[in-house]
Short mmCIF file of C-alpha atoms in Angstrom, two decimals:
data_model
loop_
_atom_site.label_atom_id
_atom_site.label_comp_id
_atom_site.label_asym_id
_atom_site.label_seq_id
_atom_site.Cartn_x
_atom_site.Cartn_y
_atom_site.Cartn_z
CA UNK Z 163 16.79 78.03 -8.57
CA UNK Z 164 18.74 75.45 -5.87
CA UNK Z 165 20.77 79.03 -4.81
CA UNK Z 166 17.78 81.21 -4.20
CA UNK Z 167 15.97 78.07 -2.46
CA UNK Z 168 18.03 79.30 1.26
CA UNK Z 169 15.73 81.86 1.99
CA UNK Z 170 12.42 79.53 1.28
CA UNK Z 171 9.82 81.12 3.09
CA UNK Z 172 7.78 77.99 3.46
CA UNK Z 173 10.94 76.35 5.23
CA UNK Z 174 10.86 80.18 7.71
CA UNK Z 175 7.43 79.73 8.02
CA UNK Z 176 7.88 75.60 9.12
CA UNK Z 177 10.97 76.58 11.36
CA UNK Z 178 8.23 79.26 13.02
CA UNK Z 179 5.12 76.71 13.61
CA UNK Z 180 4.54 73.83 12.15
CA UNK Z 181 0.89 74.53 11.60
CA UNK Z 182 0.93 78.02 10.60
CA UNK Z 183 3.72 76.70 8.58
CA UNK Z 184 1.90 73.95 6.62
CA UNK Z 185 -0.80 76.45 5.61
CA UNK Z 186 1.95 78.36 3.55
CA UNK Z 187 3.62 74.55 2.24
CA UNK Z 188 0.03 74.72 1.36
CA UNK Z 189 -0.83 77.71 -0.48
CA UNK Z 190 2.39 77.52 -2.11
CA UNK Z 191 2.89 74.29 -3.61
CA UNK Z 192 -1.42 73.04 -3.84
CA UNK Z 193 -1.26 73.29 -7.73
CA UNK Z 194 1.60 72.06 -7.90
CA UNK Z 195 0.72 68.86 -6.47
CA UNK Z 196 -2.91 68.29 -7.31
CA UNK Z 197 -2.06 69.16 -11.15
CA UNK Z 198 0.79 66.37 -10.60
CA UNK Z 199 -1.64 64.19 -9.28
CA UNK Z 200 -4.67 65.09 -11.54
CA UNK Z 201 -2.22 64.61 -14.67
CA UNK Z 202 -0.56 61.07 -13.20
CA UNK Z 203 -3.97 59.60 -12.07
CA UNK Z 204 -5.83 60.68 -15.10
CA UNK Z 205 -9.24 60.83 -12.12
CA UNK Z 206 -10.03 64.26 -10.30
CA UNK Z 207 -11.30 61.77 -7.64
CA UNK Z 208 -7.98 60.37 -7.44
CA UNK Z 209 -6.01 63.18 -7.85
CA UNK Z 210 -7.83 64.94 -4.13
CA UNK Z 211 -7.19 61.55 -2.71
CA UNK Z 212 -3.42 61.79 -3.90
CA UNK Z 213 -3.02 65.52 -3.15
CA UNK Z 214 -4.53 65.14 0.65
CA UNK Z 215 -2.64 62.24 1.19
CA UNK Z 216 0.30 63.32 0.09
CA UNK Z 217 0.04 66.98 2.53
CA UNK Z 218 -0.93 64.62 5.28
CA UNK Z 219 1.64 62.61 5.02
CA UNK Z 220 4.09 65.65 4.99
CA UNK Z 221 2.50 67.05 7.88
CA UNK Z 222 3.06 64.12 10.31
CA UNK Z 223 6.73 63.77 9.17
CA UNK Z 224 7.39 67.31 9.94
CA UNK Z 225 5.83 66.84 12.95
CA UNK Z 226 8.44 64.56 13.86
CA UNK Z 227 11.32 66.36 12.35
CA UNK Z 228 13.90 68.33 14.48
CA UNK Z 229 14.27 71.73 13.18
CA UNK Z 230 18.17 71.22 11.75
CA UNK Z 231 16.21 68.89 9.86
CA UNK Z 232 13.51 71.33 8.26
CA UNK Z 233 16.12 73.86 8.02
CA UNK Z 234 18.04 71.82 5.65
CA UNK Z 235 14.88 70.82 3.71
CA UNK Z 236 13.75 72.01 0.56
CA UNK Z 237 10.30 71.96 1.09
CA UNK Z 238 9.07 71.89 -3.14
CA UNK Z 239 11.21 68.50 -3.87
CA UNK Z 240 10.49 67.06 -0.84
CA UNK Z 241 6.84 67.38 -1.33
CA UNK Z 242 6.97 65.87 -4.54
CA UNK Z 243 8.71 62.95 -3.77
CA UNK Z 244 5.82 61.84 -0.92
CA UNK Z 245 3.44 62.17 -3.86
CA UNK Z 246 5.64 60.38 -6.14
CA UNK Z 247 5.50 57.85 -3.20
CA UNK Z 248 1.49 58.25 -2.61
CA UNK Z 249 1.21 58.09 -6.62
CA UNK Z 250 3.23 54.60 -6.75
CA UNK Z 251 1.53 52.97 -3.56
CA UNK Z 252 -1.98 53.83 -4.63
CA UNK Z 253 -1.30 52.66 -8.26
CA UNK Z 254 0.15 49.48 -7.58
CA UNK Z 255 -2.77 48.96 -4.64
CA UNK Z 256 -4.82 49.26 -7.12
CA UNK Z 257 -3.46 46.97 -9.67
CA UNK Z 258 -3.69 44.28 -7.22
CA UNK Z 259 -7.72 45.01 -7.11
CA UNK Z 260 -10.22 43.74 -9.31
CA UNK Z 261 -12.00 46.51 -11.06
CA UNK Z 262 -15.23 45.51 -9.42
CA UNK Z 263 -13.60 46.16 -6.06
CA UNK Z 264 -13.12 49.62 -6.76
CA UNK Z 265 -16.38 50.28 -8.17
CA UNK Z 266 -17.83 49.21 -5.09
CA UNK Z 267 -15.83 51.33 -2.43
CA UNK Z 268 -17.04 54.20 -0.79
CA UNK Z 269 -17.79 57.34 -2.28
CA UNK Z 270 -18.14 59.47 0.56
CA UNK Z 271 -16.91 62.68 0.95
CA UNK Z 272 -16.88 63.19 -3.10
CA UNK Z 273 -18.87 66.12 -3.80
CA UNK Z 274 -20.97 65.33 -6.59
CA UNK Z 275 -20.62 68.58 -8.03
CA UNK Z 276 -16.78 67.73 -9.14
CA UNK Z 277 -17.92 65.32 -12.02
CA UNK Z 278 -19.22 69.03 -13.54
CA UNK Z 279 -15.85 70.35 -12.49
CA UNK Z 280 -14.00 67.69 -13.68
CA UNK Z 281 -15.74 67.34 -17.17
CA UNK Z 282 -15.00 71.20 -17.66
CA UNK Z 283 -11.42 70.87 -16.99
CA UNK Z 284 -11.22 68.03 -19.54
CA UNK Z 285 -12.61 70.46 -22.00
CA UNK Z 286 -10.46 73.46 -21.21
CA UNK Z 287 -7.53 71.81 -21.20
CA UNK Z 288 -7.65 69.25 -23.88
CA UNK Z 289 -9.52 66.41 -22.71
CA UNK Z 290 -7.54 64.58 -25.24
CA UNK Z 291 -3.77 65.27 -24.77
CA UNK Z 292 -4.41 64.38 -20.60
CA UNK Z 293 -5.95 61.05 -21.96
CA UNK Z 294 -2.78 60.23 -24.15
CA UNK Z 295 -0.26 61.41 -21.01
CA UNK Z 296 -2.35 58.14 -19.60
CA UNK Z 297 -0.80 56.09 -22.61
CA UNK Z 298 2.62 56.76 -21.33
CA UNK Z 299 4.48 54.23 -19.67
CA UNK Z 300 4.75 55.12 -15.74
CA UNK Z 301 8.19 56.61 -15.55
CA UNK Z 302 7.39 58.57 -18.83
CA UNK Z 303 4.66 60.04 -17.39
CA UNK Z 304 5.92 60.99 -14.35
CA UNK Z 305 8.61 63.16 -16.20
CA UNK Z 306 6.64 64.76 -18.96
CA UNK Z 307 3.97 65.87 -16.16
CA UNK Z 308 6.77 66.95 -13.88
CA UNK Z 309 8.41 69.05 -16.94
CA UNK Z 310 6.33 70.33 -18.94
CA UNK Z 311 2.98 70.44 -17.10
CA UNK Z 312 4.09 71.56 -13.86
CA UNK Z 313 7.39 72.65 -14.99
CA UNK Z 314 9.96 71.40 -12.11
CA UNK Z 315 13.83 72.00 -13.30
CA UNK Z 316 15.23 69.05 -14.60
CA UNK Z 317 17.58 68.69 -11.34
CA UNK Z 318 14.97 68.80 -9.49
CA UNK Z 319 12.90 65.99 -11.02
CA UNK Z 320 15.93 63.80 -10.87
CA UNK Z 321 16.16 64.61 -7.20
CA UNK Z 322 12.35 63.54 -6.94
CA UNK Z 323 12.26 60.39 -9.09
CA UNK Z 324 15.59 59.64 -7.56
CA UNK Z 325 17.25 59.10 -11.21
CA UNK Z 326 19.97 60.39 -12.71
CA UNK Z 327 19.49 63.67 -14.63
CA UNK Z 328 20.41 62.17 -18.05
CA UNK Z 329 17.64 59.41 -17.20
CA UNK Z 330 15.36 62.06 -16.62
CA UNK Z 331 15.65 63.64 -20.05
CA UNK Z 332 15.47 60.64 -22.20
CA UNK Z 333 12.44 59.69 -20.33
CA UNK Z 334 11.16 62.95 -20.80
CA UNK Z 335 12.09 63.06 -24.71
CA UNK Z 336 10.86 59.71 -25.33
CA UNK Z 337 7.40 60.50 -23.66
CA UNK Z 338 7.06 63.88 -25.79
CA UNK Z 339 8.18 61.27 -29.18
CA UNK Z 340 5.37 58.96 -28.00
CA UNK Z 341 2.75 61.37 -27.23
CA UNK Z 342 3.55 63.33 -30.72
CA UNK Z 343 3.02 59.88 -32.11
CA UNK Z 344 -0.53 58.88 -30.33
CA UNK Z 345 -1.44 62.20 -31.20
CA UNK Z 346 -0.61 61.54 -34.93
CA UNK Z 347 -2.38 58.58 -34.73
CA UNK Z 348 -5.66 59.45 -34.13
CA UNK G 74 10.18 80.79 -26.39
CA UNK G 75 8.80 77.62 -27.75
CA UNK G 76 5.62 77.53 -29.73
CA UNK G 77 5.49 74.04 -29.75
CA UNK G 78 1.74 73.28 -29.61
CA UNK G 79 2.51 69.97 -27.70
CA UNK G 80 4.66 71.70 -25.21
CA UNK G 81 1.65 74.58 -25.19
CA UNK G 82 -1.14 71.91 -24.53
CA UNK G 83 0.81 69.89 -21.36
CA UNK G 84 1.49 73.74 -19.42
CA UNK G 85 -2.01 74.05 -19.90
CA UNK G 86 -2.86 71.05 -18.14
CA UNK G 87 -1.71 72.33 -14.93
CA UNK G 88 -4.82 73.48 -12.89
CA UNK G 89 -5.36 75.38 -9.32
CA UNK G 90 -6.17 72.47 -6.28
CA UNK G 91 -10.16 72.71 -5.48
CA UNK G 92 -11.32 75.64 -2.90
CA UNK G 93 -12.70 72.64 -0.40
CA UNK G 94 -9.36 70.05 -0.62
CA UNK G 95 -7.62 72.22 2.30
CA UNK G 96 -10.94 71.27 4.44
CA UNK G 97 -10.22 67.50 4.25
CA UNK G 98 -6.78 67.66 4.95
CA UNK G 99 -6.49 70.43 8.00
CA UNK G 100 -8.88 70.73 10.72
CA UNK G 101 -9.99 74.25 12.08
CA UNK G 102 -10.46 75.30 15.88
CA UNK G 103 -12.14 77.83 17.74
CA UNK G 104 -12.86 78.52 21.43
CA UNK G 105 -16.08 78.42 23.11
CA UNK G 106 -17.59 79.57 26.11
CA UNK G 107 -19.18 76.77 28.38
CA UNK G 108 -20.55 76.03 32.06
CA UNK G 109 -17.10 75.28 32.68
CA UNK G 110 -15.43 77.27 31.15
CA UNK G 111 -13.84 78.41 28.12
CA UNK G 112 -13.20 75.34 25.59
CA UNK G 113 -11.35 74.51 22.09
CA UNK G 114 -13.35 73.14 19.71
CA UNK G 115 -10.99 70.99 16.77
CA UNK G 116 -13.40 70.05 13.24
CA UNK G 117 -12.99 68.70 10.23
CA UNK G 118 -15.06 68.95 7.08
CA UNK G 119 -16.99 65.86 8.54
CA UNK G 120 -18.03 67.64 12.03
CA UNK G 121 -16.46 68.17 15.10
CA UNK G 122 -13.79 66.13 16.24
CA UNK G 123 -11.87 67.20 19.40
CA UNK G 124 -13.48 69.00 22.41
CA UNK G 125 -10.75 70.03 25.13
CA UNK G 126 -10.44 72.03 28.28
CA UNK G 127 -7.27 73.76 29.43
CA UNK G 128 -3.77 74.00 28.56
CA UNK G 129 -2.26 71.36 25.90
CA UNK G 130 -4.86 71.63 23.30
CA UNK G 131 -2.89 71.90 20.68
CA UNK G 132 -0.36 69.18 21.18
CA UNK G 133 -2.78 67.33 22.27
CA UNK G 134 -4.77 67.37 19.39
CA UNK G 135 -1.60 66.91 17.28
CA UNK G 136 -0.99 63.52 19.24
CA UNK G 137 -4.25 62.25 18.79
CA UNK G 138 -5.10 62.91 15.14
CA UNK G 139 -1.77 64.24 13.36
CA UNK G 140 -3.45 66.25 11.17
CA UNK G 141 -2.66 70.49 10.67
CA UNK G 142 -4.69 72.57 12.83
CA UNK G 143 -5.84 76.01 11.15
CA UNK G 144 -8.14 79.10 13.04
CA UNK G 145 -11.53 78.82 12.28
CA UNK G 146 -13.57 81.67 11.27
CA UNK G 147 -16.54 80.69 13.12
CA UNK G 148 -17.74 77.82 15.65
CA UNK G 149 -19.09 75.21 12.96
CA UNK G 150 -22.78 75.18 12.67
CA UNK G 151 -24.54 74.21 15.83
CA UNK G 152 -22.00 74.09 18.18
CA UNK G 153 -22.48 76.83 19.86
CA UNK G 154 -26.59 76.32 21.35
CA UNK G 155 -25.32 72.37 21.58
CA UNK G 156 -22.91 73.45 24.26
CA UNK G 157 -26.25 76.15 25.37
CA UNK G 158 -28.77 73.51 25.73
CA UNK G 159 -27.27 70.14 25.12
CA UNK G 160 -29.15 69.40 22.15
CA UNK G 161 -26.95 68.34 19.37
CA UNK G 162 -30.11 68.94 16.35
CA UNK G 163 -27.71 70.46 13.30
CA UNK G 164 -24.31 69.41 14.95
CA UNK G 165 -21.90 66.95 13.16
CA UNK G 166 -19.53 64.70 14.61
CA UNK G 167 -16.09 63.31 13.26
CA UNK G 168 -15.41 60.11 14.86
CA UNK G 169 -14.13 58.45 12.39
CA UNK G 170 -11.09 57.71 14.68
CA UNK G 171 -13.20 54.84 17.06
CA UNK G 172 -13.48 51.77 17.20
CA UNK G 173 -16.55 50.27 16.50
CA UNK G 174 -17.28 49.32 20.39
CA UNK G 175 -16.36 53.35 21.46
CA UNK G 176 -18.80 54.57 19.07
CA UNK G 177 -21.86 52.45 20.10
CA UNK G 178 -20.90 53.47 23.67
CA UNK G 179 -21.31 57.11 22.41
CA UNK G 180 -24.31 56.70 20.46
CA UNK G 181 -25.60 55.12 24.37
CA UNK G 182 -24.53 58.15 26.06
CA UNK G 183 -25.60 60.30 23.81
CA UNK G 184 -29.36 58.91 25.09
CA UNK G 185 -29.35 60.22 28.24
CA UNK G 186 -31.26 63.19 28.54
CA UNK G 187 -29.96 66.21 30.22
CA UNK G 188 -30.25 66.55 33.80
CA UNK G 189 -30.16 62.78 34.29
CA UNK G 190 -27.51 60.05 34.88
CA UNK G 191 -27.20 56.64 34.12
CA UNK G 192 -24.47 53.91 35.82
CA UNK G 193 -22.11 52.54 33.52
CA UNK G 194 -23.75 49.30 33.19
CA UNK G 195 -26.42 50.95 31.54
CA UNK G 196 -24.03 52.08 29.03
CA UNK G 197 -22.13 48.67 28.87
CA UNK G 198 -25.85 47.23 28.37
CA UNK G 199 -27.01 49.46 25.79
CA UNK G 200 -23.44 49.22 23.72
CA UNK G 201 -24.56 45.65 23.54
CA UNK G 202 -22.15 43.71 25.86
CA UNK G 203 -23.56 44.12 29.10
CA UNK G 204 -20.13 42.60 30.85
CA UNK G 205 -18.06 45.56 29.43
CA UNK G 206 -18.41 47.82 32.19
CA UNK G 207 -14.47 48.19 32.70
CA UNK G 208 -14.43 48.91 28.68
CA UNK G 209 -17.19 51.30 28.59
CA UNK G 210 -15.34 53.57 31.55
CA UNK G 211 -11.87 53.47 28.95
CA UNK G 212 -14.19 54.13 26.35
CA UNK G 213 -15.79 57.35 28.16
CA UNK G 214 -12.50 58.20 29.51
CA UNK G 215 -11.29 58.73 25.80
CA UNK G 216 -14.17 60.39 24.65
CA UNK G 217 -13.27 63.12 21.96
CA UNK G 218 -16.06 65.19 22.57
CA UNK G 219 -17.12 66.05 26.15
CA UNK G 220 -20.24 67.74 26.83
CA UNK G 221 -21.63 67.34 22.96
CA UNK G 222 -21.02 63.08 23.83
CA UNK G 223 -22.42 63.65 27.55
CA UNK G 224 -20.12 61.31 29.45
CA UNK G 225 -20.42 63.66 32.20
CA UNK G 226 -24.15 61.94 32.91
CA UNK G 227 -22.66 58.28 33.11
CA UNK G 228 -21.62 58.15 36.83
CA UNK G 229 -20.86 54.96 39.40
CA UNK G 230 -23.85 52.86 40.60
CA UNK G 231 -23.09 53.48 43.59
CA UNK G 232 -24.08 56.97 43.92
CA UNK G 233 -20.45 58.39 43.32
CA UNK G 234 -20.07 60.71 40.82
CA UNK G 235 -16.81 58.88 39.07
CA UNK G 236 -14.14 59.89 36.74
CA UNK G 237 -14.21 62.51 33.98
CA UNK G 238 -12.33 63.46 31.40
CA UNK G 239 -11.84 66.98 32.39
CA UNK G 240 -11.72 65.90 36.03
CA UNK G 241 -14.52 65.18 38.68
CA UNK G 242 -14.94 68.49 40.14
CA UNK G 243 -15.91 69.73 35.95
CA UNK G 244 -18.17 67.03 36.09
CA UNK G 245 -19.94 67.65 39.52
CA UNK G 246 -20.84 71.18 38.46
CA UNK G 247 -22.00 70.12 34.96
CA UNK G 248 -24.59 68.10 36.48
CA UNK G 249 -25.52 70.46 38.84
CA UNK G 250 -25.60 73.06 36.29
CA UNK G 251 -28.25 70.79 34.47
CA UNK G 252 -29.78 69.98 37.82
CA UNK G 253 -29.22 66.39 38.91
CA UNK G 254 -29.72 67.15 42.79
CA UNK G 255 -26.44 64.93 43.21
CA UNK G 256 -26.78 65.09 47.25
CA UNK G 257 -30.10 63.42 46.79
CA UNK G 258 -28.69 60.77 44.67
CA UNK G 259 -25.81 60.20 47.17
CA UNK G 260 -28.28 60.21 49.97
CA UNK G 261 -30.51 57.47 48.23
CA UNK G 262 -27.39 55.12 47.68
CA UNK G 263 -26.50 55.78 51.40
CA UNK G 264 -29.62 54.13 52.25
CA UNK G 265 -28.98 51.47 48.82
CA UNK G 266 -32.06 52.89 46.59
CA UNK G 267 -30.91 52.49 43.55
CA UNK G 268 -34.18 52.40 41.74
CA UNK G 269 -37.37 54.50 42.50
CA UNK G 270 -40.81 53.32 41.72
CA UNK G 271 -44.36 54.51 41.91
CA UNK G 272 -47.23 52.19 43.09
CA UNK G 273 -49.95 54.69 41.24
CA UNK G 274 -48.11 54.00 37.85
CA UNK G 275 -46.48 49.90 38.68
CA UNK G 276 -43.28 51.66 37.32
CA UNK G 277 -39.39 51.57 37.96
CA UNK G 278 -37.21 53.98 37.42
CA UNK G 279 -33.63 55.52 38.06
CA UNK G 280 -33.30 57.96 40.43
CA UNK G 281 -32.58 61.09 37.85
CA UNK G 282 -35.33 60.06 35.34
CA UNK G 283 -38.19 62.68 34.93
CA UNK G 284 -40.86 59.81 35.92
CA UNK G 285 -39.34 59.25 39.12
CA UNK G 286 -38.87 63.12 40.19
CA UNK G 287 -42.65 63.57 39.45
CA UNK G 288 -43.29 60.13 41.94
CA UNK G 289 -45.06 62.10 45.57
CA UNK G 290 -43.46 60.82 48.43
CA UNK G 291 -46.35 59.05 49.99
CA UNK G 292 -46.51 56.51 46.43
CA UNK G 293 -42.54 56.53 46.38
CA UNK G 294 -40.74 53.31 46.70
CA UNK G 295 -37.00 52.58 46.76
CA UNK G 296 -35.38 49.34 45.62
CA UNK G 297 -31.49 47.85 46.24
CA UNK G 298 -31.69 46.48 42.42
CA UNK G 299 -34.04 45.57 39.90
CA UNK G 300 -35.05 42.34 40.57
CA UNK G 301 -36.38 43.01 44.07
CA UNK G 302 -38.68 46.00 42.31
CA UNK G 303 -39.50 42.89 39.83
CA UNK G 304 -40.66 40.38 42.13
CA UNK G 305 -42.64 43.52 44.08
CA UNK G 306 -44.63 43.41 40.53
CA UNK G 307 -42.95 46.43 39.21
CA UNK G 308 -42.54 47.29 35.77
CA UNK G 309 -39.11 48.88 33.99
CA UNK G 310 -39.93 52.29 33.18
CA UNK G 311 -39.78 52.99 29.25
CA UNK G 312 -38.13 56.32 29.05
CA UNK G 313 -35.06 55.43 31.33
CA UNK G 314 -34.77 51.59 30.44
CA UNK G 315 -33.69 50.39 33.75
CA UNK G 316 -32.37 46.91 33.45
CA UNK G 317 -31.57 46.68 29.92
CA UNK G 318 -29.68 43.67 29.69
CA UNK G 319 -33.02 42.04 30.36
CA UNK G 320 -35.32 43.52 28.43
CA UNK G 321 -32.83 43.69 25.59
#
């Protein structure tokens, strides 16, 4: 991709109006992310929390960016790395929590119709394999999701786990070794 | 290419975002005609969040909440006979941005019944720290949502009208437009009546409040403050609560 990326038309569409612009950053990349953050966080709950966070977060940087700065960005990796970022924060926030804590926060705005939703994702998609990707060591994960569930370039995945590219394929080889292995387990 | 049934399973993990996660993140305007002309409206998925008047609304909404800001297809529910009649039944409010202080001092405002004013101390009182009249003006002066919040009815004690968010002149002809006979209020604090009570009922009132509009003049008396109505064996009316740091 990388040469095709210079005519991005989120990054037209952000250099036009930033808010008419994050509606196509939007539309273009919302799978993207919330599958990213579904398949890393294991919890549809999660994964909206992740995925609006993440889109906020991008919005208020842009808002302070100069536009030689959004014309130079490419708006797909850059995304993913403030998930990457959201993913890591929340995680380790969380770790620092005791379990009770978190079954006693807040619940609003969780519509209680997503459990449904949720539940019949699980069994679309193989309820199973998504619960083994949560088996995976954190940086294993990350790159099997990114590569084979959402299906970012390798280049690119280095560029948003900030690794090298060789890293990036042994991580990504060992988690597919691993999850072949869970899978044989069972 | 590959058939791998591993590689298979993980592509088909990959899913669309849900239809309603674009509603938490960006909020969605409109504008709205009202007394004073046309408005835009800013809401989120919890209610409405931003009411402004004039130029700047977007920036200004940017710098306040820094969240996206996407064309609504329709006023949100309510809105529109809120701004018609100042009833807020069916109308949801964001305010999640307050502080805990700001939001009692809307939930006061939001009290005082249309075509009616109270002084700020009222408010200050009826937030629950009766000293923070300063704080409750800062508080109104920030108010998100003018004319659904009415800060427009919380004017000086002294029979000036005060500050507004959208200017004094905007707020001078929203009360008018609800009726508050503002020369008679002036008038009254010329003289210092600040409080109006009936000797056929043994009730106080503010000026504004329905009971003391329906007082005749021959039963109508005026008092500086409430403590001189007190000791004349008046009573605080019920529907206006004169005097609420006392009766708590």
């Amino acid at each position: 991709m990388g040469d095709i990326d210079c005519l991005d038309p989120v990054r037209e569409a952000l250099l036009d109006d930033l808010d008419t612009g994050f509606a196509a950053l939007y539309d273009a990349h919302r799978g993207l992310v919330f599958s990213t953050a579904l398949r890393l966080s294991g919890s549809w709950a999660d994964a909206e929390d992740y995925t609006a966070e993440a889109f906020l977060r991008a919005y208020r940087a842009l808002s302070g960016y100069p536009p030689e700065r959004i014309a130079e960005l490419q708006p797909r990796a850059w995304l993913m790395t403030i998930l990457m970022n959201v993913w890591r924060n929340c995680a380790r926030a969380k770790s620092r929590r005791p379990p009770t804590d978190l079954r006693e926060e807040p619940v609003d705005g969780v519509d209680p119709g997503q459990d449904v939703e949720a539940d019949a994702v699980r069994r679309e998609t193989g309820d199973e394999l998504a619960e083994l990707l949560g088996r995976l060591p954190p940086e294993q994960r990350a790159a099997v999701v990114l590569r084979h569930v959402v299906d970012l370039p390798i280049s690119e995945i280095a560029a948003v786990l900030k690794i090298p590219q060789g890293t990036v394929k042994s991580h990504v080889s060992r988690g597919l070794k691993r999850l072949r292995a869970l899978g044989g387990v069972r | 290419m590959t058939q791998d049934p591993l590689l298979t399973g993980l592509a088909a993990l990959a899913v669309d975002a849900p239809e309603s996660l674009l509603e938490r993140i960006a909020a969605r305007w409109v504008r709205v005609p009202a007394p004073i002309g046309e408005l835009s409206v800013a809401s989120t998925d919890q209610g409405v969040a931003y009411v402004h008047h004039g130029e700047g609304f977007a920036e200004a909404f940017r710098k306040r909440f820094g969240r996206p800001l996407l064309p609504a297809t329709r006023p949100p529910a309510g809105l529109l006979p809120a701004l018609r009649t100042g009833r807020l039944a069916g109308l949801r409010l964001d305010l999640r941005g307050l502080s805990p202080f700001q939001r009692s001092v809307l939930d006061a405002v939001r009290e005082i019944p249309r075509g009616e004013v109270r002084p700020y101390s009222w408010v200050a009182a009826r937030a629950g720290r009766p000293k923070a009249v300063r704080a409750v003006g800062a508080a109104l002066a920030s108010n998100p949502v003018p004319l659904l919040v009415p800060c427009h009815r919380v004017t000086r004690s002294d029979g000036m009208t005060g500050g507004y968010v959208f200017g004094t002149p905007a707020k001078e002809r929203l009360l008018l437009g609800e009726g508050v006979d503002l020369d008679r209020v002036r008038a009254l604090a010329g003289e210092r009546v600040f409080y109006l009570a009936s000797d056929t009922t043994g009730v106080v009132c503010f000026p504004t409040c329905h009971n003391a509009r329906r007082i005749t003049p021959a039963h109508r008396h005026g008092f500086r403050d409430l403590a001189q109505a007190r000791a004349a064996g008046y009573r605080p009316c019920r529907t206006c609560r004169p005097g609420q740091e006392a009766v708590r």
